Short mmCIF file of C-alpha atoms in Angstrom, two decimals:
data_model
loop_
_atom_site.label_atom_id
_atom_site.label_comp_id
_atom_site.label_asym_id
_atom_site.label_seq_id
_atom_site.Cartn_x
_atom_site.Cartn_y
_atom_site.Cartn_z
CA GLY Q 1 0.00 0.00 0.00
CA ALA Q 2 0.93 3.66 -0.24
CA VAL Q 3 3.51 4.85 2.27
CA VAL Q 4 4.06 8.30 3.66
CA SER Q 5 7.32 8.94 5.46
CA GLN Q 6 7.65 11.79 7.94
CA HIS Q 7 10.88 12.95 9.56
CA PRO Q 8 11.98 13.58 12.17
CA SER Q 9 9.76 11.59 14.49
CA ARG Q 10 10.83 13.64 17.45
CA VAL Q 11 12.67 16.93 17.80
CA ILE Q 12 13.64 19.08 20.73
CA CYS Q 13 14.76 22.60 20.05
CA LYS Q 14 15.50 25.82 21.84
CA SER Q 15 13.07 28.69 21.81
CA GLY Q 16 13.69 31.01 18.87
CA THR Q 17 15.09 28.41 16.52
CA SER Q 18 13.40 27.05 13.40
CA VAL Q 19 12.51 23.43 12.82
CA LYS Q 20 11.82 21.73 9.50
CA ILE Q 21 9.61 18.67 9.20
CA GLU Q 22 9.57 16.60 6.01
CA CYS Q 23 6.72 14.59 4.58
CA ARG Q 24 7.45 12.26 1.66
CA SER Q 25 5.22 10.02 -0.38
CA LEU Q 26 7.39 7.01 -1.10
CA ASP Q 27 5.52 5.11 -3.79
CA PHE Q 28 3.05 7.53 -5.29
CA GLN Q 29 2.88 11.11 -6.45
CA ALA Q 30 1.14 13.30 -3.92
CA THR Q 31 -0.60 16.17 -5.63
CA THR Q 32 -1.90 17.39 -2.31
CA MET Q 33 -0.54 17.09 1.19
CA PHE Q 34 -2.24 18.12 4.40
CA TRP Q 35 -0.62 19.24 7.62
CA TYR Q 36 -2.32 18.65 10.96
CA ARG Q 37 -1.55 19.58 14.51
CA GLN Q 38 -2.60 17.54 17.51
CA PHE Q 39 -2.44 18.36 21.21
CA PRO Q 40 -2.34 15.51 23.75
CA LYS Q 41 -5.55 13.50 23.85
CA GLN Q 42 -7.21 15.85 21.40
CA SER Q 43 -8.31 15.67 17.82
CA LEU Q 44 -6.33 16.50 14.71
CA MET Q 45 -6.71 20.08 13.58
CA LEU Q 46 -5.99 20.87 9.95
CA MET Q 47 -3.39 23.60 9.60
CA ALA Q 48 -2.95 23.87 5.87
CA THR Q 49 -3.37 22.23 2.51
CA SER Q 50 -0.31 22.02 0.34
CA ASN Q 51 -0.52 21.65 -3.43
CA GLU Q 52 2.52 20.89 -5.50
CA GLY Q 53 3.92 23.97 -7.16
CA SER Q 54 1.59 26.46 -5.55
CA LYS Q 55 1.18 28.33 -2.31
CA ALA Q 56 -0.32 26.50 0.61
CA THR Q 57 -3.83 27.26 1.77
CA TYR Q 58 -3.94 27.91 5.48
CA GLU Q 59 -6.87 27.33 7.79
CA GLN Q 60 -8.31 30.23 9.70
CA GLY Q 61 -6.20 31.15 12.69
CA VAL Q 62 -3.01 29.51 11.45
CA GLU Q 63 -0.12 31.95 11.02
CA LYS Q 64 1.38 31.38 7.60
CA ASP Q 65 4.55 33.27 8.51
CA LYS Q 66 5.01 31.05 11.53
CA PHE Q 67 4.31 27.77 9.76
CA LEU Q 68 5.99 27.83 6.37
CA ILE Q 69 4.91 25.12 4.00
CA ASN Q 70 6.69 24.19 0.82
CA HIS Q 71 5.55 21.56 -1.65
CA ALA Q 72 8.29 21.70 -4.23
CA SER Q 73 7.82 18.29 -5.74
CA LEU Q 74 5.16 15.63 -6.11
CA THR Q 75 6.76 13.56 -3.39
CA LEU Q 76 7.88 16.07 -0.80
CA SER Q 77 6.26 18.71 1.37
CA THR Q 78 7.96 20.47 4.25
CA LEU Q 79 6.63 22.33 7.26
CA THR Q 80 8.99 24.79 8.90
CA VAL Q 81 8.11 26.11 12.31
CA THR Q 82 9.90 29.45 12.42
CA SER Q 83 11.13 31.06 15.62
CA ALA Q 84 9.60 28.28 17.64
CA HIS Q 85 8.25 28.96 21.11
CA PRO Q 86 7.07 26.59 23.84
CA GLU Q 87 3.46 27.04 22.77
CA ASP Q 88 4.38 25.54 19.40
CA SER Q 89 5.16 22.26 21.14
CA SER Q 90 2.78 19.75 19.69
CA PHE Q 91 2.40 16.64 17.54
CA TYR Q 92 2.48 17.48 13.84
CA ILE Q 93 1.31 14.95 11.28
CA CYS Q 94 1.03 15.06 7.51
CA SER Q 95 -1.13 13.17 5.08
CA ALA Q 96 -0.83 12.76 1.36
CA GLN Q 97 -3.31 12.35 -1.44
CA GLY Q 98 -2.58 10.94 -4.84
CA SER Q 99 -5.08 10.58 -7.61
CA TRP Q 100 -8.80 10.79 -7.04
CA ALA Q 101 -9.01 7.05 -7.40
CA THR Q 102 -7.12 6.63 -4.15
CA ASN Q 103 -9.21 8.99 -2.14
CA GLU Q 104 -10.68 6.23 -0.12
CA LYS Q 105 -7.42 5.64 1.65
CA LEU Q 106 -5.75 8.81 2.74
CA PHE Q 107 -2.37 7.88 4.17
CA PHE Q 108 -0.67 9.60 7.05
CA GLY Q 109 2.91 10.01 8.07
CA SER Q 110 3.97 8.75 11.46
CA GLY Q 111 4.00 12.23 12.97
CA THR Q 112 6.57 14.51 14.57
CA GLN Q 113 6.60 15.35 18.24
CA LEU Q 114 8.01 18.85 18.61
CA SER Q 115 9.18 20.03 22.00
CA VAL Q 116 10.36 23.62 22.31
CA LEU Q 117 12.35 24.42 25.43
CA ALA F 1 -20.10 24.30 13.74
CA GLN F 2 -18.95 20.88 14.75
CA LYS F 3 -19.32 18.53 11.84
CA ILE F 4 -18.21 15.26 13.38
CA THR F 5 -19.42 14.25 16.82
CA GLN F 6 -18.05 11.40 18.84
CA THR F 7 -19.94 11.35 22.10
CA GLN F 8 -17.91 8.67 23.86
CA PRO F 9 -14.67 10.05 25.28
CA GLY F 10 -13.71 6.59 26.50
CA MET F 11 -14.93 3.03 26.19
CA PHE F 12 -14.04 -0.27 27.80
CA VAL F 13 -14.65 -3.65 26.21
CA GLN F 14 -13.86 -7.16 27.29
CA GLU F 15 -11.45 -9.07 25.10
CA LYS F 16 -13.21 -11.11 22.40
CA GLU F 17 -16.40 -9.08 22.67
CA ALA F 18 -17.75 -6.62 20.10
CA VAL F 19 -17.81 -2.89 20.64
CA THR F 20 -19.52 -0.02 18.83
CA LEU F 21 -17.96 3.41 18.63
CA ASP F 22 -20.43 6.15 17.83
CA CYS F 23 -20.06 8.85 15.21
CA THR F 24 -22.58 11.34 13.89
CA TYR F 25 -21.92 13.91 11.24
CA ASP F 26 -23.42 17.03 9.80
CA THR F 27 -23.23 18.03 6.17
CA SER F 28 -25.46 19.48 3.50
CA ASP F 29 -23.46 17.86 0.72
CA GLN F 30 -24.87 14.89 -1.14
CA SER F 31 -21.46 13.46 -1.89
CA TYR F 32 -19.16 12.87 1.04
CA GLY F 33 -16.98 10.21 2.55
CA LEU F 34 -16.62 8.91 6.07
CA PHE F 35 -13.45 7.43 7.51
CA TRP F 36 -12.35 5.74 10.67
CA TYR F 37 -8.76 5.85 11.84
CA LYS F 38 -6.99 4.20 14.74
CA GLN F 39 -4.23 6.05 16.57
CA PRO F 40 -2.17 3.95 18.98
CA SER F 41 0.08 5.56 21.56
CA SER F 42 2.87 5.73 18.97
CA GLY F 43 0.90 8.45 17.21
CA GLU F 44 0.59 7.01 13.73
CA MET F 45 -2.80 7.21 12.05
CA ILE F 46 -3.94 3.83 10.79
CA PHE F 47 -6.72 3.77 8.20
CA LEU F 48 -9.45 1.31 9.16
CA ILE F 49 -12.47 1.73 6.95
CA TYR F 50 -14.17 4.04 4.47
CA GLN F 51 -17.82 4.59 3.56
CA GLY F 52 -18.93 6.70 0.62
CA SER F 53 -22.23 8.50 0.86
CA TYR F 54 -23.53 6.71 -2.21
CA ASP F 55 -22.45 3.27 -1.08
CA GLU F 56 -25.52 1.19 -0.47
CA GLN F 57 -23.77 -1.54 1.44
CA ASN F 58 -22.16 -1.00 4.80
CA ALA F 59 -18.39 -1.11 4.51
CA THR F 60 -16.52 -4.00 6.07
CA GLU F 61 -12.79 -4.61 6.50
CA GLY F 62 -11.97 -7.75 8.43
CA ARG F 63 -13.09 -7.25 12.03
CA TYR F 64 -14.20 -3.71 11.31
CA SER F 65 -17.59 -2.78 9.96
CA LEU F 66 -19.27 0.55 9.56
CA ASN F 67 -22.92 0.85 10.48
CA PHE F 68 -23.96 3.58 8.06
CA GLN F 69 -27.36 5.11 8.74
CA LYS F 70 -27.60 7.92 6.22
CA ALA F 71 -30.95 9.31 7.34
CA ARG F 72 -29.68 9.56 10.90
CA LYS F 73 -26.30 10.83 9.71
CA SER F 74 -24.48 8.28 11.74
CA ALA F 75 -21.47 6.15 10.88
CA ASN F 76 -20.71 3.94 13.83
CA LEU F 77 -17.68 1.68 13.85
CA VAL F 78 -18.19 -1.87 15.01
CA ILE F 79 -15.15 -3.86 16.08
CA SER F 80 -15.86 -7.55 16.46
CA ALA F 81 -13.87 -9.98 18.61
CA SER F 82 -11.87 -7.25 20.34
CA GLN F 83 -8.18 -7.85 20.90
CA LEU F 84 -5.80 -6.26 23.38
CA GLY F 85 -4.05 -4.59 20.47
CA ASP F 86 -7.22 -2.72 19.65
CA SER F 87 -6.62 -0.43 22.63
CA ALA F 88 -6.07 2.98 21.05
CA MET F 89 -7.70 6.28 20.18
CA TYR F 90 -10.25 6.04 17.38
CA PHE F 91 -11.19 8.96 15.17
CA CYS F 92 -14.14 9.37 12.87
CA ALA F 93 -13.55 11.78 10.00
CA MET F 94 -15.46 13.21 7.08
CA ARG F 95 -14.47 14.38 3.65
CA GLU F 96 -16.97 16.80 2.23
CA ARG F 97 -16.75 18.37 -1.17
CA GLU F 98 -14.65 16.40 -3.58
CA GLU F 99 -13.03 19.54 -4.91
CA TYR F 100 -11.44 19.93 -1.49
CA GLY F 101 -9.73 16.63 -2.00
CA ASN F 102 -9.17 14.61 1.11
CA LYS F 103 -9.43 17.54 3.46
CA LEU F 104 -10.71 15.64 6.45
CA VAL F 105 -12.54 16.96 9.46
CA PHE F 106 -11.99 14.82 12.52
CA GLY F 107 -14.13 14.12 15.52
CA ALA F 108 -12.82 14.46 19.06
CA GLY F 109 -11.96 10.79 19.25
CA THR F 110 -12.82 7.86 21.51
CA ILE F 111 -10.24 6.10 23.65
CA LEU F 112 -10.89 2.38 23.61
CA ARG F 113 -9.46 0.10 26.27
CA VAL F 114 -9.70 -3.65 25.81
CA LYS F 115 -9.66 -5.62 29.06
CA SER F 116 -8.29 -9.14 29.37
#
């Protein structure tokens, strides 16, 4: 089945630094990738939709300058948390969509636990 | 407005018994899709089952079945013969307009604990 790889799985950084998270579709071309954020024991909240070759679409309330998303190729999208602060500590998870025919099975990466000290 | 409602924050089930996790949804679209995902403590999201709004038969995938009641706007997940490894968080999600792709809206989740 389709595989989505997300790295790193865990990152600890100092306040004020930037962190980049990668999401790769390993065996299919992902025209669209989605980035979610999840707080402990809570639901997944969509942050943004990333389309290859175009600017990401951010959900209401998500700071686009804080969470930079780049989808430069059909297999890679990156989320950069800029000038991270402790309140940015969270679980970030991506998902990837290929063709419409595969829309029944949206595959997720394994997530990244970000801890900002 | 909340579009996916999971009213059970937590559930317990005895090993080998069946359990139903509730999910109701709200949409005015005629074409939509409903998903169930399992999230173990490791954090990964594991796809379990999908039901399209036009599917006449309830979806089944091994021990998982989806009790789709369109008029009631409910899409309950039934897990048969529960196993200890089924202990996890379970999310119901909905995809609305197809032009949004697989932009999913998730419910709050239900924590399932299987007892031996």
